[in-house]
Short mmCIF file of C-alpha atoms in Angstrom, two decimals:
data_model
loop_
_atom_site.label_atom_id
_atom_site.label_comp_id
_atom_site.label_asym_id
_atom_site.label_seq_id
_atom_site.Cartn_x
_atom_site.Cartn_y
_atom_site.Cartn_z
CA UNK Y 1 15.05 25.85 -18.48
CA UNK Y 2 13.53 24.62 -21.72
CA UNK Y 3 11.33 21.55 -21.57
CA UNK Y 4 12.27 18.84 -24.06
CA UNK Y 5 9.84 17.28 -26.50
CA UNK Y 6 10.51 13.91 -24.90
CA UNK Y 7 9.50 15.27 -21.50
CA UNK Y 8 6.26 16.66 -22.90
CA UNK Y 9 5.57 13.30 -24.53
CA UNK Y 10 6.11 11.56 -21.20
CA UNK Y 11 3.84 14.02 -19.40
CA UNK Y 12 1.11 13.26 -21.93
CA UNK Y 13 1.74 9.52 -21.52
CA UNK Y 14 1.47 9.71 -17.75
CA UNK Y 15 -1.66 11.84 -17.95
CA UNK Y 16 -3.21 9.24 -20.26
CA UNK Y 17 -3.30 6.76 -17.35
CA UNK Y 18 -4.95 9.20 -14.96
CA UNK Y 19 -2.11 11.18 -13.37
CA UNK Y 20 -2.72 14.91 -13.16
CA UNK Y 21 -0.23 17.24 -14.81
CA UNK Y 22 1.50 18.19 -11.56
CA UNK Y 23 2.08 14.58 -10.54
CA UNK Y 24 3.22 13.71 -14.07
CA UNK Y 25 5.81 16.50 -14.07
CA UNK Y 26 6.99 15.66 -10.56
CA UNK Y 27 7.54 12.08 -11.71
CA UNK Y 28 9.96 13.28 -14.39
CA UNK Y 29 12.30 14.49 -11.63
CA UNK Y 30 13.03 10.86 -10.77
CA UNK Y 31 14.63 9.19 -13.77
CA UNK Y 32 14.33 5.67 -12.38
CA UNK Y 33 10.60 5.99 -11.66
CA UNK Y 34 10.06 7.70 -15.02
CA UNK Y 35 11.78 4.90 -16.91
CA UNK Y 36 9.99 2.20 -14.93
CA UNK Y 37 6.56 3.80 -15.29
CA UNK Y 38 7.05 4.09 -19.05
CA UNK Y 39 7.96 0.41 -19.15
CA UNK Y 40 4.93 -0.52 -17.03
CA UNK Y 41 2.58 1.42 -19.31
CA UNK Y 42 4.02 -0.12 -22.47
CA UNK Y 43 3.72 -3.59 -20.93
CA UNK Y 44 0.12 -2.86 -19.90
CA UNK Y 45 -0.70 -1.88 -23.47
CA UNK Y 46 0.11 -5.43 -24.52
CA UNK Y 47 -2.93 -6.49 -22.49
CA UNK Y 48 -5.05 -3.36 -23.05
CA UNK Y 49 -4.17 -2.17 -26.56
CA UNK Y 50 -7.19 0.04 -27.16
CA UNK Y 51 -7.05 3.76 -26.41
CA UNK Y 52 -8.39 4.71 -22.96
CA UNK Y 53 -8.45 1.06 -21.84
CA UNK Y 54 -5.97 1.89 -19.08
CA UNK Y 55 -8.38 3.41 -16.58
CA UNK Y 56 -7.36 5.64 -13.70
CA UNK Y 57 -7.55 2.82 -11.09
CA UNK Y 58 -5.29 0.67 -13.29
CA UNK Y 59 -3.01 3.64 -13.91
CA UNK Y 60 -2.72 4.32 -10.19
CA UNK Y 61 -1.59 0.74 -9.60
CA UNK Y 62 0.95 0.93 -12.44
CA UNK Y 63 2.30 4.10 -10.83
CA UNK Y 64 2.39 2.47 -7.39
CA UNK Y 65 4.28 -0.48 -8.84
CA UNK Y 66 6.86 1.88 -10.32
CA UNK Y 67 7.38 3.69 -7.01
CA UNK Y 68 7.18 0.80 -4.53
CA UNK Y 69 8.96 -2.05 -6.26
CA UNK Y 70 12.67 -2.86 -6.21
CA UNK Y 71 15.26 -3.59 -8.84
CA UNK Y 72 15.52 -7.26 -7.87
CA UNK Y 73 12.03 -7.99 -9.21
CA UNK Y 74 11.73 -5.59 -12.15
CA UNK Y 75 11.97 -8.60 -14.46
CA UNK Y 76 8.89 -10.08 -12.75
CA UNK Y 77 6.66 -7.03 -13.18
CA UNK Y 78 5.04 -8.65 -16.21
CA UNK Y 79 3.16 -10.99 -13.87
CA UNK Y 80 1.84 -8.17 -11.70
CA UNK Y 81 0.97 -5.94 -14.66
CA UNK Y 82 -1.07 -8.75 -16.19
CA UNK Y 83 -3.00 -9.17 -12.93
CA UNK Y 84 -3.51 -5.40 -12.71
CA UNK Y 85 -4.84 -5.20 -16.27
CA UNK Y 86 -7.16 -8.14 -15.62
CA UNK Y 87 -8.34 -6.32 -12.47
CA UNK Y 88 -7.32 -9.24 -10.30
CA UNK Y 89 -5.04 -6.89 -8.37
CA UNK Y 90 -7.42 -4.06 -7.53
CA UNK Y 91 -5.91 -2.18 -4.62
CA UNK Y 92 -2.78 -1.31 -2.69
CA UNK Y 93 -2.96 -4.14 -0.09
CA UNK Y 94 -2.99 -6.73 -2.87
CA UNK Y 95 -0.18 -5.02 -4.79
CA UNK Y 96 2.00 -4.58 -1.70
CA UNK Y 97 1.53 -8.23 -0.73
CA UNK Y 98 2.38 -9.34 -4.27
CA UNK Y 99 5.56 -7.24 -4.27
CA UNK Y 100 6.54 -8.70 -0.90
CA UNK Y 101 5.95 -12.25 -2.16
CA UNK Y 102 8.11 -11.72 -5.25
CA UNK Y 103 10.90 -10.19 -3.16
CA UNK Y 104 10.90 -13.42 -1.19
CA UNK Y 105 10.74 -15.53 -4.37
CA UNK Y 106 12.68 -13.41 -6.90
CA UNK Y 107 13.63 -16.10 -9.41
CA UNK Y 108 11.64 -17.81 -12.11
CA UNK Y 109 9.70 -19.97 -12.51
CA UNK Y 110 7.15 -18.21 -10.32
CA UNK Y 111 4.62 -20.30 -8.43
CA UNK Y 112 1.64 -18.27 -9.57
CA UNK Y 113 -0.83 -20.20 -7.43
CA UNK Y 114 1.19 -19.39 -4.30
CA UNK Y 115 1.55 -15.77 -5.41
CA UNK Y 116 -2.21 -15.46 -5.87
CA UNK Y 117 -2.94 -17.04 -2.49
CA UNK Y 118 -0.43 -14.88 -0.62
CA UNK Y 119 -1.55 -11.61 -2.21
CA UNK Y 120 -5.30 -12.15 -2.44
CA UNK Y 121 -5.10 -11.88 -6.21
CA UNK Y 122 -8.52 -12.31 -7.76
CA UNK Y 123 -10.27 -11.80 -4.41
CA UNK Y 124 -13.08 -9.27 -4.54
CA UNK Y 125 -14.45 -7.84 -1.30
CA UNK Y 126 -17.97 -6.55 -1.89
CA UNK Y 127 -19.44 -3.40 -0.31
CA UNK Y 128 -21.94 -5.66 1.47
CA UNK Y 129 -19.12 -7.67 3.06
CA UNK Y 130 -17.45 -4.48 4.24
CA UNK Y 131 -20.71 -3.10 5.63
CA UNK Y 132 -21.52 -6.34 7.46
CA UNK Y 133 -18.01 -6.66 8.93
CA UNK Y 134 -18.01 -3.07 10.20
CA UNK Y 135 -21.45 -3.62 11.73
CA UNK Y 136 -20.11 -6.64 13.64
CA UNK Y 137 -17.03 -4.80 14.89
CA UNK Y 138 -19.04 -1.80 16.08
CA UNK Y 139 -21.63 -4.05 17.75
CA UNK Y 140 -18.87 -5.83 19.67
CA UNK Y 141 -17.57 -2.49 20.94
CA UNK Y 142 -20.88 -0.66 21.23
CA UNK Y 143 -20.94 -0.27 25.02
CA UNK Y 144 -17.50 1.33 25.20
CA UNK Y 145 -18.17 3.42 22.11
CA UNK Y 146 -21.29 4.90 23.69
CA UNK Y 147 -19.36 5.62 26.90
CA UNK Y 148 -16.21 7.05 25.35
CA UNK Y 149 -17.61 8.27 22.04
CA UNK Y 150 -14.82 9.62 19.85
CA UNK Y 151 -12.27 9.19 22.65
CA UNK Y 152 -12.43 5.49 21.81
CA UNK Y 153 -9.49 4.29 19.71
CA UNK Y 154 -11.01 4.26 16.25
CA UNK Y 155 -7.68 3.00 14.95
CA UNK Y 156 -8.19 -0.26 16.84
CA UNK Y 157 -11.53 -0.72 15.06
CA UNK Y 158 -9.90 -0.16 11.68
CA UNK Y 159 -7.12 -2.55 12.64
CA UNK Y 160 -9.67 -5.25 13.40
CA UNK Y 161 -11.38 -4.57 10.08
CA UNK Y 162 -8.06 -4.97 8.29
CA UNK Y 163 -7.50 -8.35 9.98
CA UNK Y 164 -10.91 -9.59 8.88
CA UNK Y 165 -10.78 -8.04 5.41
CA UNK Y 166 -7.09 -8.01 4.42
CA UNK Y 167 -7.83 -7.54 0.72
CA UNK Y 168 -10.44 -4.81 1.02
CA UNK Y 169 -9.74 -1.29 -0.19
CA UNK Y 170 -8.66 0.65 2.90
CA UNK Y 171 -10.37 3.85 1.78
CA UNK Y 172 -13.70 2.08 1.38
CA UNK Y 173 -13.34 0.43 4.79
CA UNK Y 174 -12.54 3.79 6.43
CA UNK Y 175 -15.49 5.49 4.72
CA UNK Y 176 -17.90 2.77 5.88
CA UNK Y 177 -16.52 2.98 9.42
CA UNK Y 178 -17.05 6.76 9.45
CA UNK Y 179 -20.64 6.42 8.25
CA UNK Y 180 -21.57 3.82 10.85
CA UNK Y 181 -19.87 5.70 13.69
CA UNK Y 182 -21.71 8.85 12.70
CA UNK Y 183 -24.98 6.93 12.71
CA UNK Y 184 -24.25 5.54 16.20
CA UNK Y 185 -22.60 8.52 17.89
CA UNK Y 186 -23.69 11.55 15.93
CA UNK Y 187 -21.26 14.25 14.79
CA UNK Y 188 -17.85 14.52 16.39
CA UNK Y 189 -17.80 18.12 17.58
CA UNK Y 190 -16.57 20.05 20.60
CA UNK Y 191 -20.06 20.31 22.12
CA UNK Y 192 -20.25 16.54 22.66
CA UNK Y 193 -17.10 15.78 24.62
CA UNK Y 194 -17.01 12.60 26.63
CA UNK Y 195 -17.19 12.37 30.41
CA UNK Y 196 -13.54 11.36 30.42
CA UNK Y 197 -12.56 14.57 28.66
CA UNK Y 198 -14.58 16.67 31.13
CA UNK Y 199 -12.93 14.97 34.09
CA UNK Y 200 -9.51 15.54 32.62
CA UNK Y 201 -10.37 19.19 32.02
CA UNK Y 202 -11.64 19.66 35.59
CA UNK Y 203 -8.53 18.10 37.11
CA UNK Y 204 -5.62 18.98 34.88
CA UNK Y 205 -2.38 17.18 35.54
CA UNK Y 206 0.47 19.23 36.98
CA UNK Y 207 2.89 17.46 34.67
CA UNK Y 208 3.28 18.86 31.20
CA UNK Y 209 1.98 16.57 28.52
CA UNK Y 210 4.67 15.39 26.17
CA UNK Y 211 3.88 15.39 22.47
CA UNK Y 212 3.84 12.03 20.78
CA UNK Y 213 7.26 11.13 19.51
CA UNK Y 214 7.47 11.40 15.76
CA UNK Y 215 10.64 10.69 13.86
CA UNK Y 216 11.76 12.90 11.02
CA UNK Y 217 11.22 9.99 8.67
CA UNK Y 218 7.50 10.04 9.52
CA UNK Y 219 7.03 13.62 8.30
CA UNK Y 220 6.63 14.73 4.72
CA UNK Y 221 8.23 17.87 3.30
CA UNK Y 222 4.93 19.70 3.68
CA UNK Y 223 4.92 18.94 7.40
CA UNK Y 224 2.14 16.35 7.33
CA UNK Y 225 2.46 12.97 8.99
CA UNK Y 226 2.99 10.28 6.41
CA UNK Y 227 0.31 7.66 5.88
CA UNK Y 228 0.48 4.13 7.23
CA UNK Y 229 0.69 2.73 3.70
CA UNK Y 230 3.72 4.95 2.97
CA UNK Y 231 5.50 3.81 6.11
CA UNK Y 232 4.61 0.16 5.68
CA UNK Y 233 5.99 0.34 2.16
CA UNK Y 234 9.33 1.46 3.57
CA UNK Y 235 9.34 -1.57 5.85
CA UNK Y 236 10.35 -3.50 2.74
CA UNK Y 237 13.78 -1.89 3.13
CA UNK Y 238 14.50 -3.97 6.25
CA UNK Y 239 15.43 -7.62 5.99
CA UNK Y 240 16.02 -10.66 8.16
CA UNK Y 241 19.14 -12.80 8.18
CA UNK Y 242 19.71 -14.32 4.76
CA UNK Y 243 17.35 -11.89 3.03
CA UNK Y 244 19.91 -9.36 1.81
CA UNK Y 245 18.56 -9.91 -1.69
CA UNK Y 246 15.46 -7.90 -0.75
CA UNK Y 247 17.43 -4.71 -0.18
CA UNK Y 248 17.55 -1.94 -2.76
CA UNK Y 249 20.20 -2.37 -5.44
CA UNK Y 250 21.11 -5.99 -4.61
CA UNK Y 251 22.27 -7.72 -7.79
CA UNK Y 252 20.57 -11.05 -8.45
CA UNK Y 253 22.15 -13.90 -10.42
CA UNK Y 254 20.77 -17.34 -11.31
CA UNK Y 255 22.79 -18.81 -8.41
CA UNK Y 256 21.88 -16.19 -5.78
CA UNK Y 257 19.18 -18.18 -3.99
CA UNK Y 258 21.22 -21.40 -3.91
CA UNK Y 259 24.24 -19.56 -2.49
CA UNK Y 260 22.14 -17.87 0.20
CA UNK Y 261 20.60 -21.18 1.24
CA UNK Y 262 24.09 -22.71 1.48
CA UNK Y 263 25.28 -19.75 3.56
CA UNK Y 264 22.37 -20.09 6.01
CA UNK Y 265 23.02 -23.82 6.34
CA UNK Y 266 26.69 -23.23 7.19
CA UNK Y 267 26.05 -20.38 9.64
CA UNK Y 268 23.01 -21.86 11.31
CA UNK Y 269 20.84 -18.96 10.18
CA UNK Y 270 23.12 -16.21 11.53
#
């Protein structure tokens, strides 16, 4: 099949914001994302008109906005794109929280102060803050970590870090956690199994271990388990009573929010 000139132009456009060629061409397969990403880039150029001003981190966030957002708030993207270009939205947690806030408040005028507070917009978490927080968390769990080593639930440590640093870049937090655990415990290899593992090996259970339940929706086409951020993004598809307007494809009108409030009042929130 011949590739159109327009498609090649779009591939070049998407590559200009940091996408590799494969990702750029895959994006073209989804017309809605393609159209929205083009719009996001053109809007961003109003704030960053010079060539190469849209850096890869900014481009990644523009791409994430195109893939994670919903039709109900497309008209509000200008606010988020401005924050992205000003580097006040710097990472996925901030962007996801901002999208969630706008889905809950989808009509203008937007309370920008409330948006900023709810999404950590403008908040910068320094490497020193991340390092210090991870040190505290590991110190609080040091005894059990030394006993259980890598059998200890590292996920619980990362969860605590996320609570304390909700607007930190998750990749940076994970990297710092790995470094400090390596410093405390040494390498995680088969020659340093914990006492618990040895006991379990010496006295195997007669019952067959059941694999952890994983739904089909948790698995990508390549067979890998999907990331937490992917799954949490899909949580936006579920809504509480009176929040139908957050679902994909819901048509908003100027009277939508007033009508929903009236409905909830009449039904007692049912």
